[in-house]
Amino acid sequence: MITKSISSPTAPILALLMAETSEEMEFPNSMKELNNAAGNYGDQSINKENSLSYGDNQLALDAVSSTFPQEANGSAHQLLSTSEYKTHSSPRLESSSPPLSKSPPSSTEESTVEQINSDLRPQTLSQPSTSNNSTPTPPLQPSASKKPRTMGGFIIDDDDDDELDGQTSAFKAISNAATDSLKLATSTALQGSPLLSKSYSNAITSQDVSIQNAAVDQESSGVSEHSTTNVLSNLAAIISDATALASDVVPSHSLHVPTPAQPNTSSSSTMSVPKARLPHDRVGILEDRIKEDPRGDTEAWINLISEHQKRNKLDDARNVFERFLKVFPSAGEQWVAYANMELSNNDFYRVEQIFNKSLRAVPNVHFWSLYLDYVRRRNNLITDPSGVARTTISQAYDFVLQNIGIDKDSGKIWQEYVQFIRSGPGNIGGSSWQDQQKMDQLRKTYQRAICIPMSSVTSLWKEYDSFEMGLNKLTGRKFLQEKSPSYMSARSSWFELENITTGLDRFSVPILPPALGFEGNDEYMCQVSLWKKWINWEKNDPMVLKVEDLPAYHSRILYVFKQATMSLRYWPEIWFEAAEFCFQNNLDGDGNEFLTHGLTANPESCLLAFKRGDRLEATSVAEEGDEGLQRRGALVREPYDKLLDSLYDLITKAKTKEGQDVARIEENFATKRNRSPTANGRSIEEDDDIEDADEAARTASKNTQIQVVRDGYAVQVKLLSKMISFSWITLMRAMRRIQGKGKVNDIVGGSRQVFTDARKRGRLTSDVYVASALIEYHCYKDPAATKIFERGMKLFPDDESFALEYLKHLIAINDITNARAVFEMTVSKLAQKPETIPHAKPIYSYFHQYESQYGELAQVNKLEQRMTDLFPEDPKLALFTNRYSVGGFEPTSARPIISQLSQMKARILPSIETPISYHNSPPARAAQIVDSPKRPFQNDESENEGRPRKLLRGQSPLKGAAGRRLDQQKRNRERYDGPEPQGAPWAQQYAPPPPGIPREVMFLLSIIPKPQLYNATRFKADELVRLLRDTQIPTTIQQLRQQQQQQQQQQQHHQGMPSNHGNYSHR
């Protein structure tokens, strides 16, 4: 028997939730409805949506009724019947609205609460309280006077205040009663759930009675396990409903309510959908978007900051800025916006805090320019007689130019620095020490600036030229001549760099890379390509710094890598390339920093985690003894553990999101079904038939959508499982190199401990078992390898890849009997289902190759027959030739060369055009066309159409010395060999055939348009040849002068002809 009150760890949490949400809850229009709902709670005919609309009042009644239905109904009914309320309806408050003020409890409230508390604490569980017949109490008195308050921008009347205060007091009474009742119910339920007891024992401790005492009371009370389970389920439902209710009223970031662990169900449709917020609750909606996708939804972050700034809530905006910059620490433009917000409010202390913690880590030109503006603002040069302010600003300029002076967009800062030096004390060209100091500082600044490829390098060079030539032309030419090569190199490099970086986005918030084939992927990859071009351009050393100034060469490349990682924060390859460059150039500190920051930005990146693990393994010192091995193994294992934690978290989020999407689909279809129109003028039978058809269609559509959602998440989970498996494999190999195979649960666990940990955490593919077994076999020749394969065969019976590796292992250890058994078992299991038959093909191919090489011919024929039956589309010839092919060579398909004359004839490509016949064309025997697919004979328009056309033309003799040499060689051949036969039949018979047209020429002729399509001006070949033959080209200066004189005489002759004709006509 339970004789005393038992405190529950969850009761204070629920009471706190009720107390905080009661101030901003929406109350029913009539307390009579709440009274009826409380009295009829035991009946299941009440609609769930109507029950939830009552707010936290109904939540408290649920808490009471779930534990003691009889006493709760009576007590709540009695409490509500004793108070008279006016009809009131108030809008739901926003989460950002201030809470309503509370009225001090009256004596009536205290007596009512004490009465309910006494009713809900029975002496025995079998004797319910009978205090339902108490006398009614007078209505609650409101507070004396209150100042007018506003809600949602409207003034609340005094009558509304009275009603809200009375309802708040009543709700507090009900919540206190529910809290006391839940103490007993939760303590009883926790004894049957060790998971709940572990979850809350560390969070909130019980002050009344310990868990051990509660267990003793439970044994003495005789409560059955079935009733305990029911109470636990009711309690879980209450707390989950309370959490969903609180998410609408209280912002999720301000109140964290732990919920008890729910039993693990196989169906994801039982997962509750987060309750939608009101449309005007912009802050709550944006917070939900950020909570769901903090790294992907950058728009929600920026809109939330803007929303707080519009409402002049600087503390909230500052809080969002801090949270945003923890996720995106390299977003330079947002740092600028954050600092400008503080500057607009003259909060210089916070501005300096921003600069101190982020300036060095964010090499953004705009951010550093803002820092210079702040320094100049805080150090007034007008009221600076001691020169302290000028010294501070000068140091700030040196600090800024030392960090971002090599940026291609830093030209404005250099120009401002030059003007700052010019405005200092001293005269340029003077003879005092101050004047000389100013000239030296200005010359040094100019010489640093003109060597940097930036937009203002040309204007700075012109200023420097004027500066030097204005001082002394002799020394000025000397300085300009020394720096001219550096300036020319910087200017040409600037033009190249400007062309390379055209379209590069350097100042936007980094985004996650879009998936392949989805929106934004092409633009993102274009940005990646531009950044790589810039990096490769710097590595090629266009400014020739690698030989002359190696630190400057390294600093430029490191600066570009830092800029790239700011924009491509979530592209692991950039971090990897930056770290690899540092390690190759003995910059280990910078390389480790790149890897650390890259893993912080991409904790799920296998590339960076594996590189970090390899780096730690290569640089860590091997110590002797088990403790040294243990320390080194823990050091190397750290990045792998963080990677695995991130991947497992992604799987958990994916499964949770899948359940929410499925539940949302089911909820949408349930809403549509409830809103379906009723029958009009139809019989009952017709209406039932139509309703059944609609229900079947809705069910099919719902199942289709759910299946699509689950298939999409299944692909994601499969990919993550693969990544997890190979991460375990990599860690297993690293631990083997460091600690050997080790021993499970020992100080030196080795690879076996990693394999054990992987099996405990789950989500593994068969690759882990294959890798572990092969490590045991190849490294230690341990028979445990076969046991691991046997265990994996039971876990992955349908995995053809695992079965194939198992077969290879059995054949490698010469266990042919078991290999045949595994083969038969696997292929028979895969052949049972039509969809898995193709999966058996690799196993058949491998075993067929083995049998062909080492088996009997009868077995080979039998195996080929089975393969033909299963895969009838494969030709039998391929099966036969596969027996004898080794290493890619197939002797059965090789064809040797027997006769070169008949087998190796030159191939002449045929013409791709159909020959066109013309009436005026000569016969084909006279034309002797040689395989030309283009330009068939056409009758060009000519002046001499009646003259017969020449078909073939002899070789034109060469003129000059070349012609004489060729003629002499021909005569020499005739002197010794005799004259060449002319027209002899045997000469034509044995003459070598004309060479064929090369394939490239044939291809060119094939793509040239047909001659019929040429409609432009045609050249006359005979006239063109005549022109070239008759044209006299002067070879000496004397001939050229004579030709010019002849041309002048001809011009004078033509000019004089018109005048003579004119004279004759005049006469």
Coordinates of C-alpha atoms in Angstrom, one line a residue, residues 511-837:
I511 CA 27.2 27.6 -48.7
L512 CA 27.1 23.8 -48.8
P513 CA 27.9 22.3 -52.2
P514 CA 24.7 21.4 -54.1
A515 CA 24.2 17.8 -55.0
L516 CA 25.3 16.6 -58.4
G517 CA 22.6 17.4 -60.9
F518 CA 20.6 19.8 -58.7
E519 CA 20.1 23.5 -58.8
G520 CA 23.3 25.5 -58.2
N521 CA 25.7 22.7 -58.8
D522 CA 27.1 24.2 -62.0
E523 CA 27.5 27.7 -60.5
Y524 CA 29.3 26.2 -57.4
M525 CA 31.6 24.1 -59.5
C526 CA 32.4 27.2 -61.6
Q527 CA 33.5 29.0 -58.4
V528 CA 35.6 26.0 -57.4
S529 CA 37.3 26.1 -60.9
L530 CA 38.0 29.8 -60.6
W531 CA 39.6 29.5 -57.2
K532 CA 41.8 26.6 -58.4
K533 CA 42.9 28.7 -61.4
W534 CA 43.9 31.5 -59.1
I535 CA 45.8 29.1 -56.8
N536 CA 47.6 27.4 -59.8
W537 CA 48.4 30.9 -61.1
E538 CA 50.1 31.8 -57.9
K539 CA 52.0 28.5 -57.8
N540 CA 53.3 29.1 -61.3
D541 CA 55.1 32.1 -59.8
P542 CA 54.4 34.8 -62.5
M543 CA 56.2 37.4 -60.4
V544 CA 59.4 35.4 -60.1
L545 CA 59.4 35.3 -56.3
K546 CA 60.3 31.7 -55.8
V547 CA 64.0 32.3 -56.4
E548 CA 64.4 35.9 -55.2
D549 CA 62.1 35.9 -52.2
L550 CA 60.8 32.4 -51.1
P551 CA 58.9 33.6 -48.0
A552 CA 57.0 36.1 -50.1
Y553 CA 56.2 33.3 -52.5
H554 CA 54.8 31.1 -49.7
S555 CA 52.9 34.0 -48.1
R556 CA 51.1 34.8 -51.4
I557 CA 50.0 31.2 -51.9
L558 CA 48.9 30.8 -48.3
Y559 CA 46.9 34.0 -48.5
V560 CA 45.0 32.7 -51.6
F561 CA 44.3 29.4 -49.8
K562 CA 42.9 31.3 -46.9
Q563 CA 40.7 33.3 -49.2
A564 CA 39.6 30.2 -50.9
T565 CA 38.7 28.4 -47.7
M566 CA 36.6 31.4 -46.6
S567 CA 34.4 31.1 -49.7
L568 CA 34.6 27.3 -50.1
R569 CA 34.3 26.5 -46.5
Y570 CA 32.4 23.3 -47.1
W571 CA 34.6 22.0 -50.0
P572 CA 37.1 19.6 -48.3
E573 CA 39.4 19.4 -51.3
I574 CA 40.4 23.1 -50.8
W575 CA 41.4 22.4 -47.2
F576 CA 43.3 19.3 -48.3
E577 CA 45.2 21.0 -51.0
A578 CA 46.2 23.9 -48.7
A579 CA 47.4 21.4 -46.0
E580 CA 49.3 19.4 -48.6
F581 CA 51.1 22.5 -49.9
C582 CA 52.1 23.4 -46.4
F583 CA 53.5 20.0 -45.7
Q584 CA 55.4 19.9 -48.9
N585 CA 57.1 23.3 -48.2
N586 CA 58.0 22.6 -44.5
L587 CA 55.1 24.7 -43.2
D588 CA 53.8 22.1 -40.7
G589 CA 52.2 24.6 -38.4
D590 CA 50.0 26.1 -41.1
G591 CA 49.2 22.7 -42.5
N592 CA 48.0 21.4 -39.2
E593 CA 45.9 24.6 -38.8
F594 CA 44.3 24.1 -42.2
L595 CA 43.4 20.5 -41.3
T596 CA 42.0 21.4 -37.9
H597 CA 39.8 24.2 -39.3
G598 CA 38.8 22.1 -42.2
L599 CA 37.6 19.3 -39.9
T600 CA 35.7 21.9 -37.7
A601 CA 33.9 23.1 -40.8
N602 CA 33.4 19.6 -42.3
P603 CA 33.3 17.0 -39.5
E604 CA 31.8 14.4 -41.8
S605 CA 34.6 14.7 -44.4
C606 CA 36.4 11.4 -44.7
L607 CA 39.1 13.1 -46.8
L608 CA 40.2 15.5 -44.1
A609 CA 39.8 13.0 -41.2
F610 CA 41.9 10.4 -43.0
K611 CA 44.6 13.0 -43.8
R612 CA 44.6 14.2 -40.2
G613 CA 44.9 10.6 -39.0
D614 CA 47.8 9.8 -41.3
R615 CA 49.5 13.0 -40.3
L616 CA 49.3 12.2 -36.6
E617 CA 50.5 8.7 -37.2
A618 CA 53.5 9.9 -39.3
T619 CA 54.5 12.6 -36.9
S620 CA 53.8 10.9 -33.5
V621 CA 56.8 9.3 -31.7
A622 CA 56.6 5.6 -31.2
E623 CA 57.0 4.8 -27.5
E624 CA 57.9 1.6 -25.9
G625 CA 55.6 -0.3 -23.6
D626 CA 51.8 -0.8 -23.6
E627 CA 51.1 2.6 -22.1
G628 CA 53.0 4.3 -24.9
L629 CA 51.2 2.3 -27.5
Q630 CA 47.9 3.2 -25.8
R631 CA 48.7 6.9 -25.8
R632 CA 49.7 6.9 -29.5
G633 CA 46.7 4.9 -30.5
A634 CA 44.4 7.3 -28.6
L635 CA 46.1 10.3 -30.4
V636 CA 45.6 8.8 -33.8
R637 CA 42.1 7.6 -33.2
E638 CA 40.8 11.0 -32.2
P639 CA 39.9 12.3 -35.7
Y640 CA 38.4 9.0 -36.7
D641 CA 36.1 9.0 -33.6
K642 CA 34.9 12.5 -34.4
L643 CA 34.3 11.5 -38.0
L644 CA 32.3 8.4 -36.9
D645 CA 30.2 10.4 -34.4
S646 CA 29.3 12.9 -37.1
L647 CA 28.3 10.2 -39.6
Y648 CA 26.2 8.4 -37.0
D649 CA 24.5 11.7 -36.2
L650 CA 23.6 12.3 -39.8
I651 CA 22.0 8.9 -40.0
T652 CA 20.0 9.7 -36.8
K653 CA 18.8 13.0 -38.3
A654 CA 17.9 11.3 -41.6
K655 CA 15.8 8.7 -39.9
T656 CA 14.1 11.4 -37.7
K657 CA 13.4 13.5 -40.8
E658 CA 12.0 10.5 -42.6
G659 CA 9.6 9.8 -39.8
Q660 CA 8.5 13.4 -39.7
D661 CA 7.9 13.5 -43.5
V662 CA 6.0 10.3 -43.4
A663 CA 3.9 11.5 -40.5
R664 CA 3.3 14.8 -42.3
I665 CA 2.0 13.0 -45.4
E666 CA -0.3 10.8 -43.3
E667 CA -1.6 13.9 -41.5
N668 CA -2.3 15.7 -44.7
F669 CA -4.3 12.8 -46.1
A670 CA -6.2 12.5 -42.9
T671 CA -7.1 16.2 -43.1
K672 CA -8.2 15.8 -46.7
R673 CA -10.4 12.8 -45.8
N674 CA -12.1 14.7 -43.0
R675 CA -12.8 17.6 -45.3
S676 CA -14.3 15.5 -48.2
P677 CA -17.7 16.7 -49.3
T678 CA -20.9 14.9 -48.4
A679 CA -23.3 13.2 -50.9
N680 CA -25.9 15.3 -52.6
G681 CA -28.9 13.4 -53.9
R682 CA -27.2 10.0 -54.0
S683 CA -28.4 6.8 -52.5
I684 CA -26.5 5.3 -49.6
E685 CA -25.2 2.4 -51.8
E686 CA -23.8 4.9 -54.4
D687 CA -22.3 7.1 -51.8
D688 CA -20.6 4.1 -50.2
D689 CA -19.2 2.9 -53.5
I690 CA -17.9 6.4 -54.4
E691 CA -16.4 6.8 -50.9
D692 CA -14.7 3.4 -51.1
A693 CA -13.2 4.3 -54.5
D694 CA -12.0 7.6 -53.3
E695 CA -10.5 6.0 -50.1
A696 CA -8.7 3.5 -52.2
A697 CA -7.3 6.2 -54.5
R698 CA -6.2 8.3 -51.5
T699 CA -4.6 5.3 -49.9
A700 CA -2.7 4.4 -53.1
S701 CA -1.5 8.0 -53.5
K702 CA -0.5 8.2 -49.9
N703 CA 1.5 5.0 -50.1
T704 CA 3.2 6.1 -53.2
Q705 CA 4.3 9.3 -51.6
I706 CA 5.5 7.6 -48.5
Q707 CA 7.4 5.0 -50.6
V708 CA 9.1 7.8 -52.5
V709 CA 10.2 9.5 -49.3
R710 CA 11.5 6.3 -47.8
D711 CA 13.4 5.4 -51.0
G712 CA 15.0 8.8 -51.0
Y713 CA 16.2 8.5 -47.4
A714 CA 17.2 4.9 -47.9
V715 CA 19.7 6.1 -50.5
Q716 CA 21.1 8.6 -48.1
V717 CA 21.4 6.1 -45.3
K718 CA 23.1 3.6 -47.6
L719 CA 25.7 6.1 -48.6
L720 CA 26.3 7.1 -45.0
S721 CA 26.6 3.4 -44.0
K722 CA 29.2 3.0 -46.7
M723 CA 31.2 6.0 -45.4
I724 CA 30.9 4.6 -41.8
S725 CA 32.1 1.2 -42.9
F726 CA 35.2 2.5 -44.7
S727 CA 36.0 4.8 -41.8
W728 CA 36.0 1.8 -39.5
I729 CA 38.2 0.0 -42.0
T730 CA 40.7 2.8 -42.2
L731 CA 40.8 3.1 -38.4
M732 CA 41.3 -0.7 -38.1
R733 CA 44.3 -0.6 -40.5
A734 CA 45.8 2.3 -38.6
M735 CA 45.5 0.6 -35.2
R736 CA 47.0 -2.5 -36.7
R737 CA 50.1 -0.5 -37.8
I738 CA 50.4 1.1 -34.4
Q739 CA 49.2 -1.6 -31.9
G740 CA 49.1 -4.8 -33.9
K741 CA 46.1 -7.1 -33.7
G742 CA 45.9 -6.5 -30.0
K743 CA 43.4 -8.0 -27.6
V744 CA 39.7 -7.0 -27.0
N745 CA 39.1 -5.0 -23.8
D746 CA 42.9 -4.7 -23.2
I747 CA 45.0 -1.6 -22.8
V748 CA 46.4 -2.4 -26.3
G749 CA 43.2 -3.2 -28.3
G750 CA 44.7 -3.1 -31.7
S751 CA 42.7 -3.9 -34.8
R752 CA 40.5 -6.4 -33.0
Q753 CA 39.2 -3.8 -30.6
V754 CA 38.3 -1.5 -33.4
F755 CA 36.4 -4.4 -35.1
T756 CA 34.5 -5.1 -31.8
D757 CA 33.6 -1.4 -31.4
A758 CA 32.4 -1.2 -35.0
R759 CA 30.1 -4.2 -34.4
K760 CA 28.7 -2.6 -31.3
R761 CA 27.7 0.7 -33.0
G762 CA 26.3 -1.0 -36.1
R763 CA 25.3 0.4 -39.5
L764 CA 28.0 -1.7 -41.1
T765 CA 28.3 -3.2 -44.5
S766 CA 30.0 -6.4 -45.4
D767 CA 33.2 -4.5 -46.3
V768 CA 34.1 -4.3 -42.6
Y769 CA 34.0 -8.1 -42.1
V770 CA 36.0 -8.6 -45.3
A771 CA 38.7 -6.1 -44.3
S772 CA 39.0 -7.6 -40.8
A773 CA 39.2 -11.2 -42.0
L774 CA 41.8 -10.3 -44.7
I775 CA 43.9 -8.5 -42.1
E776 CA 43.8 -11.5 -39.9
Y777 CA 44.8 -13.8 -42.8
H778 CA 47.4 -11.7 -44.6
C779 CA 49.2 -10.2 -41.6
Y780 CA 49.0 -13.0 -39.0
K781 CA 47.8 -16.1 -40.8
D782 CA 45.3 -16.5 -38.1
P783 CA 42.4 -19.0 -38.5
A784 CA 40.1 -16.3 -37.1
A785 CA 39.8 -15.0 -40.6
T786 CA 37.6 -17.9 -41.6
K787 CA 35.4 -17.5 -38.5
I788 CA 34.9 -13.8 -39.4
F789 CA 33.9 -14.8 -42.9
E790 CA 31.5 -17.4 -41.5
R791 CA 29.9 -14.8 -39.2
G792 CA 29.6 -12.3 -42.0
M793 CA 28.0 -14.9 -44.2
K794 CA 25.2 -15.3 -41.7
L795 CA 24.7 -11.5 -41.5
F796 CA 24.9 -10.8 -45.2
P797 CA 23.5 -13.9 -46.9
D798 CA 22.3 -12.0 -50.0
D799 CA 25.5 -9.9 -50.5
E800 CA 27.1 -11.2 -53.6
S801 CA 30.3 -9.1 -53.1
F802 CA 30.9 -10.6 -49.7
A803 CA 30.2 -14.1 -51.0
L804 CA 32.7 -13.5 -53.8
E805 CA 35.4 -12.4 -51.3
Y806 CA 34.7 -15.4 -49.2
L807 CA 35.1 -17.7 -52.2
K808 CA 38.5 -16.1 -53.0
H809 CA 39.6 -16.5 -49.4
L810 CA 38.6 -20.2 -49.3
I811 CA 40.4 -20.9 -52.6
A812 CA 43.5 -19.0 -51.3
I813 CA 43.7 -21.2 -48.3
N814 CA 43.1 -24.3 -50.5
D815 CA 39.8 -25.1 -48.9
I816 CA 38.1 -26.2 -52.1
T817 CA 35.4 -28.3 -50.4
N818 CA 34.0 -25.4 -48.4
A819 CA 34.4 -23.1 -51.4
R820 CA 32.1 -25.3 -53.5
A821 CA 29.7 -25.5 -50.6
V822 CA 29.6 -21.7 -50.3
F823 CA 29.2 -21.3 -54.0
E824 CA 26.3 -23.7 -54.2
M825 CA 24.6 -22.1 -51.2
T826 CA 25.0 -18.6 -52.4
V827 CA 23.9 -19.1 -56.0
S828 CA 20.9 -21.2 -55.0
K829 CA 19.8 -18.5 -52.6
L830 CA 20.2 -15.8 -55.2
A831 CA 18.4 -17.8 -57.9
Q832 CA 15.3 -18.1 -55.8
K833 CA 14.2 -14.6 -56.6
P834 CA 14.1 -13.2 -60.2
E835 CA 15.4 -9.8 -59.1
T836 CA 18.5 -11.3 -57.5
I837 CA 19.5 -13.6 -60.4

